[in-house]
């Protein structure tokens, strides 16, 4: 027989000999060889031994040795030690032990040796290992094993701590089954465990007690996995015990490791608290066509994956499937166009949305200047004329056609000087606090101002109707003049924004509650702050501090105010004089309820999306009556996403009315001590299994008598879009720019969904120029299908304003393409402050496959328009849907690739024969070169099954648009490039919209246009691609979730405990050896003779070989058939 074959059978020989050895010395030598062999290598050796029947051999030897009338502990101890080391790495050790009859035998050994520390510890480790099997753990529990082990755990002691820890660890291991947990609860052992922890905490001043306290926490963590366990834990004051002990740990050095597990246990055991709402259903309900008006307060039967979009990948309530499993692998679905969802006879109606194909451009032959708005559709211009003529302002309409879009603040209001002088004086005395929600200054409704006047006693009872009408007219004139004077005195020049035009647009906007108040920032306007805003540094252990404060609320309820200070559904609620005042009943606003918790702390509850009971993330509200220079803590307690960029440097935005009146109208990133973590709240009605998260941040207001606004991100309203489009229409030269705004369709609430056409007018009406115009490729851009992604609208604003500018690049693009832009696909959702859905309670970006013409009109008609372009042979060259991303940094694109999807999914389809144009990567590569905020490495071109109904995938699959994208813009900032470490503001977002336009030059027929002398000076080509290959954030420095289970016991820790016990056995035997030679050795406690004790000495002596002898022995037998060192 060859040497390798002999060596390969060496392990089997050892194991066979171990089971059949008849004498103690041979067995001890085999155990010694095995221990040295396994200790010298890695776990791979142990797993190889297990595969060769090592566990069965050890169990057989254990049963044979322990069943003798007088067990030989000289042999049993090393056998138990080795079994513990090997068994913890054998997944089936519990079942194997049960089959071998070793489970109850080991428990009986423990009972007999509860007074022998080393023996008891060895038995406890083996029992701990056996509990990897639920059935084995139940078997031990049924045979009073829990009682035996529990009574081995004493109060604080300085001796035999290794055995005490082994007992606690074994007790914790037994708590892996429901039956054992129920037994522990019924026996009242939770109370005992808490008293033990208290005792070890108060007496164990030395750090040697830390491992035991860790083990006790493990027991408490296991037993509180059941509802009964948590109830018993709270009943016996467990949260208070842990809270007080952790406060002591924070003061002592070296005790930090106990704080986090204690905190996690407290978080898990805090009682579940329903949200203080009467219903989980949104405060806003809308009667849908063909459905009953009332919306039942139940969980919708919807695919929970709809909570994730092309932006956010999470599905909150369901375990996330493997990513590769979500990839589409059906080649037919990837390759072949499905049948249209409507007959071709319905498509010609969309020809009206292509006026550039039929317009005759007669104005090019006119020598005089064209009338204002001649490039706009008649319906749009007439609509805007009515809008302006019915404005509540008293000033007459003037010609505002000019190249600059800013308002001429020097223009005086109508009326004589004597009439305006009192109003001027009144306006000059206006303060920031005069613009709060109770003020009529920013009302769009004359009736609202009448109600305010009556409430203030200005309308005497019995006044005649005609007198009231006259007074209302006078009030209107006074109101308009006051606003005019205020703007003249305090207004600043904000490009593409006119407060009066915004007011007029907002007056015609239709909302569910009938908004009549304007939010001051939307009316007044916003300018980017002068400098960049860095990401907020995270304060160390800030989440820990906030959770401790939450625990204090539970422990000391008498210290909590708990008073509702704002309720969207209760307009009669009186706010205490010393509390903050909240308001959110304005366009885009979202705050349902505010509860004062402490003097300077408030819980905030967001309103669910209309007609449903979920999707809470977006917030936008007014706050006033603050005390300056005082930190206020705000807790948004019903967030639904499992993580947020608020954990990675993102801040909410704040707008101060006082700052704006002083010439600084800025939305600024604000807030300190920001963190986002899971809380203990549940839905009010308990109908839905939802996990809520708390966003907490602290705001210190600068000024007294100020009115401030707080928002998730920079707001952008529907009225702002309407006003901005009108200003853009005025700003362009109609002889050069074809700008036409039309109505795609009406929304459910009756608001118009605008569609904009932008291209260059032909140089002349010659056949050649007209032919070039009507054969330009189409670029279709859409935006804001998800209302909470306001950053997408700021990117779109940058795109629109650039395309209407006189920049050479913009002119080149207009000459090369026809742009069809739908800047707001979900106007109703934006208006009513929803986060994700339309008024039908559905995510519109999941309706593209078969959109309902009644319930999803904007998607239905957008898709119909794309079908129309496809039917006339004008398939768009590019389709891009602008989105915002709440969980990633940078800006990036999602596209569609057949080959990349099949490669990534591991499909068996041979892709070598598939042809695919790689042009879908052109825009991302170009953007990576010119846009500082763009990250090519974050782009993705995979087609997922869960995204099959999104715009990106449907337009790619059904219309055959190669370059069909979703552009994601971060809510936070960038982790690469020149903006690394900075939060993105409206300036950077609008710049991204501009850069996207620049990238389109790479698709022109003449590629040199991108580098031509005319455009090279207007495009930054020096941006370097970053080399960060991680798309997702690293784990948060503090645990967002509280642990539902304790981390698995570390095998190396058990090995260390076992080795320490073996060393103690060595020392004890050396002492006994010296005593024997001195003639003082007595009988052992179990009645063994001196001869038995001499046999016991056989175990340590072979262990005392020289290092060279050890190496020789280890190398002589290989676990895998070869010599191993």
PDB file of C-alpha atoms in Angstrom, residues 948-1092:
ATOM      1  CA  UNK A 948     -42.142  45.365 -16.038  1.00  0.00           C
ATOM      2  CA  UNK A 949     -44.911  47.983 -15.749  1.00  0.00           C
ATOM      3  CA  UNK A 950     -42.674  51.024 -15.336  1.00  0.00           C
ATOM      4  CA  UNK A 951     -42.284  53.703 -17.975  1.00  0.00           C
ATOM      5  CA  UNK A 952     -38.658  52.802 -18.707  1.00  0.00           C
ATOM      6  CA  UNK A 953     -39.345  49.130 -19.431  1.00  0.00           C
ATOM      7  CA  UNK A 954     -42.672  49.566 -21.256  1.00  0.00           C
ATOM      8  CA  UNK A 955     -41.353  52.267 -23.585  1.00  0.00           C
ATOM      9  CA  UNK A 956     -38.290  50.113 -24.356  1.00  0.00           C
ATOM     10  CA  UNK A 957     -40.263  46.929 -24.856  1.00  0.00           C
ATOM     11  CA  UNK A 958     -43.474  48.147 -26.523  1.00  0.00           C
ATOM     12  CA  UNK A 959     -42.264  51.182 -28.468  1.00  0.00           C
ATOM     13  CA  UNK A 960     -38.802  49.875 -29.277  1.00  0.00           C
ATOM     14  CA  UNK A 961     -36.991  52.922 -27.859  1.00  0.00           C
ATOM     15  CA  UNK A 962     -33.380  51.832 -27.399  1.00  0.00           C
ATOM     16  CA  UNK A 963     -32.487  54.749 -25.146  1.00  0.00           C
ATOM     17  CA  UNK A 964     -35.303  54.477 -22.614  1.00  0.00           C
ATOM     18  CA  UNK A 965     -34.148  55.669 -19.211  1.00  0.00           C
ATOM     19  CA  UNK A 966     -35.079  56.564 -15.713  1.00  0.00           C
ATOM     20  CA  UNK A 967     -32.839  59.358 -14.429  1.00  0.00           C
ATOM     21  CA  UNK A 968     -32.433  59.181 -10.667  1.00  0.00           C
ATOM     22  CA  UNK A 969     -31.352  62.234  -8.684  1.00  0.00           C
ATOM     23  CA  UNK A 970     -30.328  61.909  -5.068  1.00  0.00           C
ATOM     24  CA  UNK A 971     -32.178  63.681  -2.294  1.00  0.00           C
ATOM     25  CA  UNK A 972     -28.891  63.911  -0.438  1.00  0.00           C
ATOM     26  CA  UNK A 973     -25.649  64.609  -2.271  1.00  0.00           C
ATOM     27  CA  UNK A 974     -22.596  63.106  -3.923  1.00  0.00           C
ATOM     28  CA  UNK A 975     -19.813  60.803  -2.791  1.00  0.00           C
ATOM     29  CA  UNK A 976     -17.539  61.494  -5.785  1.00  0.00           C
ATOM     30  CA  UNK A 977     -16.323  64.273  -8.038  1.00  0.00           C
ATOM     31  CA  UNK A 978     -16.144  67.968  -7.207  1.00  0.00           C
ATOM     32  CA  UNK A 979     -19.385  67.721  -5.213  1.00  0.00           C
ATOM     33  CA  UNK A 980     -18.117  64.942  -2.975  1.00  0.00           C
ATOM     34  CA  UNK A 981     -19.354  65.405   0.572  1.00  0.00           C
ATOM     35  CA  UNK A 982     -21.813  68.126  -0.443  1.00  0.00           C
ATOM     36  CA  UNK A 983     -25.598  68.066  -0.400  1.00  0.00           C
ATOM     37  CA  UNK A 984     -27.213  68.873  -3.713  1.00  0.00           C
ATOM     38  CA  UNK A 985     -29.249  72.055  -3.844  1.00  0.00           C
ATOM     39  CA  UNK A 986     -31.556  73.461  -6.472  1.00  0.00           C
ATOM     40  CA  UNK A 987     -28.542  74.966  -8.246  1.00  0.00           C
ATOM     41  CA  UNK A 988     -26.905  71.566  -8.703  1.00  0.00           C
ATOM     42  CA  UNK A 989     -30.184  69.905  -9.647  1.00  0.00           C
ATOM     43  CA  UNK A 990     -30.917  72.484 -12.327  1.00  0.00           C
ATOM     44  CA  UNK A 991     -27.338  72.127 -13.526  1.00  0.00           C
ATOM     45  CA  UNK A 992     -27.991  68.396 -13.930  1.00  0.00           C
ATOM     46  CA  UNK A 993     -30.974  69.174 -16.148  1.00  0.00           C
ATOM     47  CA  UNK A 994     -28.726  71.390 -18.239  1.00  0.00           C
ATOM     48  CA  UNK A 995     -26.007  68.727 -18.457  1.00  0.00           C
ATOM     49  CA  UNK A 996     -28.535  66.156 -19.596  1.00  0.00           C
ATOM     50  CA  UNK A 997     -29.325  68.456 -22.506  1.00  0.00           C
ATOM     51  CA  UNK A 998     -25.623  68.792 -23.259  1.00  0.00           C
ATOM     52  CA  UNK A 999     -25.279  65.021 -23.428  1.00  0.00           C
ATOM     53  CA  UNK A1000     -27.890  64.837 -26.186  1.00  0.00           C
ATOM     54  CA  UNK A1001     -25.414  66.440 -28.561  1.00  0.00           C
ATOM     55  CA  UNK A1002     -23.628  63.093 -28.599  1.00  0.00           C
ATOM     56  CA  UNK A1003     -26.626  61.689 -30.478  1.00  0.00           C
ATOM     57  CA  UNK A1004     -26.613  64.209 -33.283  1.00  0.00           C
ATOM     58  CA  UNK A1005     -25.631  63.096 -36.758  1.00  0.00           C
ATOM     59  CA  UNK A1006     -22.596  65.314 -36.641  1.00  0.00           C
ATOM     60  CA  UNK A1007     -20.716  64.071 -33.570  1.00  0.00           C
ATOM     61  CA  UNK A1008     -18.251  66.906 -33.968  1.00  0.00           C
ATOM     62  CA  UNK A1009     -20.939  69.282 -32.749  1.00  0.00           C
ATOM     63  CA  UNK A1010     -20.138  68.232 -29.220  1.00  0.00           C
ATOM     64  CA  UNK A1011     -16.596  69.511 -29.618  1.00  0.00           C
ATOM     65  CA  UNK A1012     -17.202  72.349 -32.052  1.00  0.00           C
ATOM     66  CA  UNK A1013     -15.718  75.762 -31.389  1.00  0.00           C
ATOM     67  CA  UNK A1014     -19.228  77.101 -30.923  1.00  0.00           C
ATOM     68  CA  UNK A1015     -20.079  74.752 -28.064  1.00  0.00           C
ATOM     69  CA  UNK A1016     -16.749  73.729 -26.541  1.00  0.00           C
ATOM     70  CA  UNK A1017     -16.641  76.800 -24.327  1.00  0.00           C
ATOM     71  CA  UNK A1018     -20.083  76.055 -22.939  1.00  0.00           C
ATOM     72  CA  UNK A1019     -19.534  72.425 -21.917  1.00  0.00           C
ATOM     73  CA  UNK A1020     -17.229  71.210 -19.177  1.00  0.00           C
ATOM     74  CA  UNK A1021     -15.448  68.149 -20.552  1.00  0.00           C
ATOM     75  CA  UNK A1022     -12.988  67.807 -17.676  1.00  0.00           C
ATOM     76  CA  UNK A1023     -15.138  65.851 -15.240  1.00  0.00           C
ATOM     77  CA  UNK A1024     -13.342  62.646 -14.244  1.00  0.00           C
ATOM     78  CA  UNK A1025     -15.269  59.473 -13.661  1.00  0.00           C
ATOM     79  CA  UNK A1026     -15.088  58.464 -10.040  1.00  0.00           C
ATOM     80  CA  UNK A1027     -13.846  55.056  -9.025  1.00  0.00           C
ATOM     81  CA  UNK A1028     -16.387  54.194  -6.352  1.00  0.00           C
ATOM     82  CA  UNK A1029     -17.941  50.863  -7.257  1.00  0.00           C
ATOM     83  CA  UNK A1030     -20.361  50.605  -4.349  1.00  0.00           C
ATOM     84  CA  UNK A1031     -23.874  51.654  -5.323  1.00  0.00           C
ATOM     85  CA  UNK A1032     -25.480  51.221  -1.928  1.00  0.00           C
ATOM     86  CA  UNK A1033     -24.612  52.775   1.388  1.00  0.00           C
ATOM     87  CA  UNK A1034     -22.572  50.797   3.904  1.00  0.00           C
ATOM     88  CA  UNK A1035     -24.401  49.615   7.014  1.00  0.00           C
ATOM     89  CA  UNK A1036     -25.365  52.471   9.296  1.00  0.00           C
ATOM     90  CA  UNK A1037     -22.965  53.026  12.195  1.00  0.00           C
ATOM     91  CA  UNK A1038     -25.904  52.359  14.520  1.00  0.00           C
ATOM     92  CA  UNK A1039     -28.474  49.621  14.018  1.00  0.00           C
ATOM     93  CA  UNK A1040     -31.611  50.963  12.345  1.00  0.00           C
ATOM     94  CA  UNK A1041     -33.555  47.826  13.175  1.00  0.00           C
ATOM     95  CA  UNK A1042     -33.658  46.389  16.654  1.00  0.00           C
ATOM     96  CA  UNK A1043     -32.500  42.790  16.673  1.00  0.00           C
ATOM     97  CA  UNK A1044     -35.169  40.109  16.761  1.00  0.00           C
ATOM     98  CA  UNK A1045     -32.552  37.536  17.684  1.00  0.00           C
ATOM     99  CA  UNK A1046     -29.175  37.508  19.375  1.00  0.00           C
ATOM    100  CA  UNK A1047     -26.127  36.929  17.162  1.00  0.00           C
ATOM    101  CA  UNK A1048     -25.067  33.302  16.951  1.00  0.00           C
ATOM    102  CA  UNK A1049     -22.544  32.154  19.522  1.00  0.00           C
ATOM    103  CA  UNK A1050     -19.047  32.521  18.169  1.00  0.00           C
ATOM    104  CA  UNK A1051     -17.333  29.170  17.816  1.00  0.00           C
ATOM    105  CA  UNK A1052     -13.947  30.604  18.680  1.00  0.00           C
ATOM    106  CA  UNK A1053     -15.390  31.867  21.987  1.00  0.00           C
ATOM    107  CA  UNK A1054     -16.511  28.375  22.914  1.00  0.00           C
ATOM    108  CA  UNK A1055     -13.136  26.960  21.910  1.00  0.00           C
ATOM    109  CA  UNK A1056     -11.473  29.509  24.144  1.00  0.00           C
ATOM    110  CA  UNK A1057     -13.711  28.594  27.087  1.00  0.00           C
ATOM    111  CA  UNK A1058     -13.046  24.881  26.557  1.00  0.00           C
ATOM    112  CA  UNK A1059      -9.287  25.382  26.308  1.00  0.00           C
ATOM    113  CA  UNK A1060      -9.324  27.428  29.503  1.00  0.00           C
ATOM    114  CA  UNK A1061     -11.151  24.647  31.296  1.00  0.00           C
ATOM    115  CA  UNK A1062      -8.583  22.121  30.033  1.00  0.00           C
ATOM    116  CA  UNK A1063      -5.783  24.327  31.328  1.00  0.00           C
ATOM    117  CA  UNK A1064      -7.467  24.533  34.727  1.00  0.00           C
ATOM    118  CA  UNK A1065      -7.751  20.746  34.716  1.00  0.00           C
ATOM    119  CA  UNK A1066      -3.996  20.563  33.988  1.00  0.00           C
ATOM    120  CA  UNK A1067      -3.179  22.837  36.893  1.00  0.00           C
ATOM    121  CA  UNK A1068      -5.427  20.901  39.228  1.00  0.00           C
ATOM    122  CA  UNK A1069      -3.859  17.600  38.243  1.00  0.00           C
ATOM    123  CA  UNK A1070      -0.358  18.997  38.716  1.00  0.00           C
ATOM    124  CA  UNK A1071      -1.337  20.000  42.222  1.00  0.00           C
ATOM    125  CA  UNK A1072      -2.805  16.570  42.826  1.00  0.00           C
ATOM    126  CA  UNK A1073       0.378  14.982  41.414  1.00  0.00           C
ATOM    127  CA  UNK A1074       2.538  16.901  43.874  1.00  0.00           C
ATOM    128  CA  UNK A1075       0.258  15.885  46.709  1.00  0.00           C
ATOM    129  CA  UNK A1076       0.479  12.225  45.732  1.00  0.00           C
ATOM    130  CA  UNK A1077       4.255  12.283  45.756  1.00  0.00           C
ATOM    131  CA  UNK A1078       4.098  13.890  49.156  1.00  0.00           C
ATOM    132  CA  UNK A1079       1.877  11.122  50.481  1.00  0.00           C
ATOM    133  CA  UNK A1080      -1.176  13.460  51.000  1.00  0.00           C
ATOM    134  CA  UNK A1081      -3.439  12.495  48.102  1.00  0.00           C
ATOM    135  CA  UNK A1082      -6.856  11.464  49.416  1.00  0.00           C
ATOM    136  CA  UNK A1083      -9.865   9.863  47.756  1.00  0.00           C
ATOM    137  CA  UNK A1084     -11.739  11.862  45.228  1.00  0.00           C
ATOM    138  CA  UNK A1085     -15.142  13.205  45.954  1.00  0.00           C
ATOM    139  CA  UNK A1086     -16.710  10.518  43.832  1.00  0.00           C
ATOM    140  CA  UNK A1087     -15.013   7.720  45.754  1.00  0.00           C
ATOM    141  CA  UNK A1088     -12.334   6.884  43.227  1.00  0.00           C
ATOM    142  CA  UNK A1089      -9.262   5.057  44.512  1.00  0.00           C
ATOM    143  CA  UNK A1090      -5.682   6.308  44.226  1.00  0.00           C
ATOM    144  CA  UNK A1091      -5.267   3.952  41.272  1.00  0.00           C
ATOM    145  CA  UNK A1092      -8.059   5.762  39.455  1.00  0.00           C
TER     146      UNK A1092
END
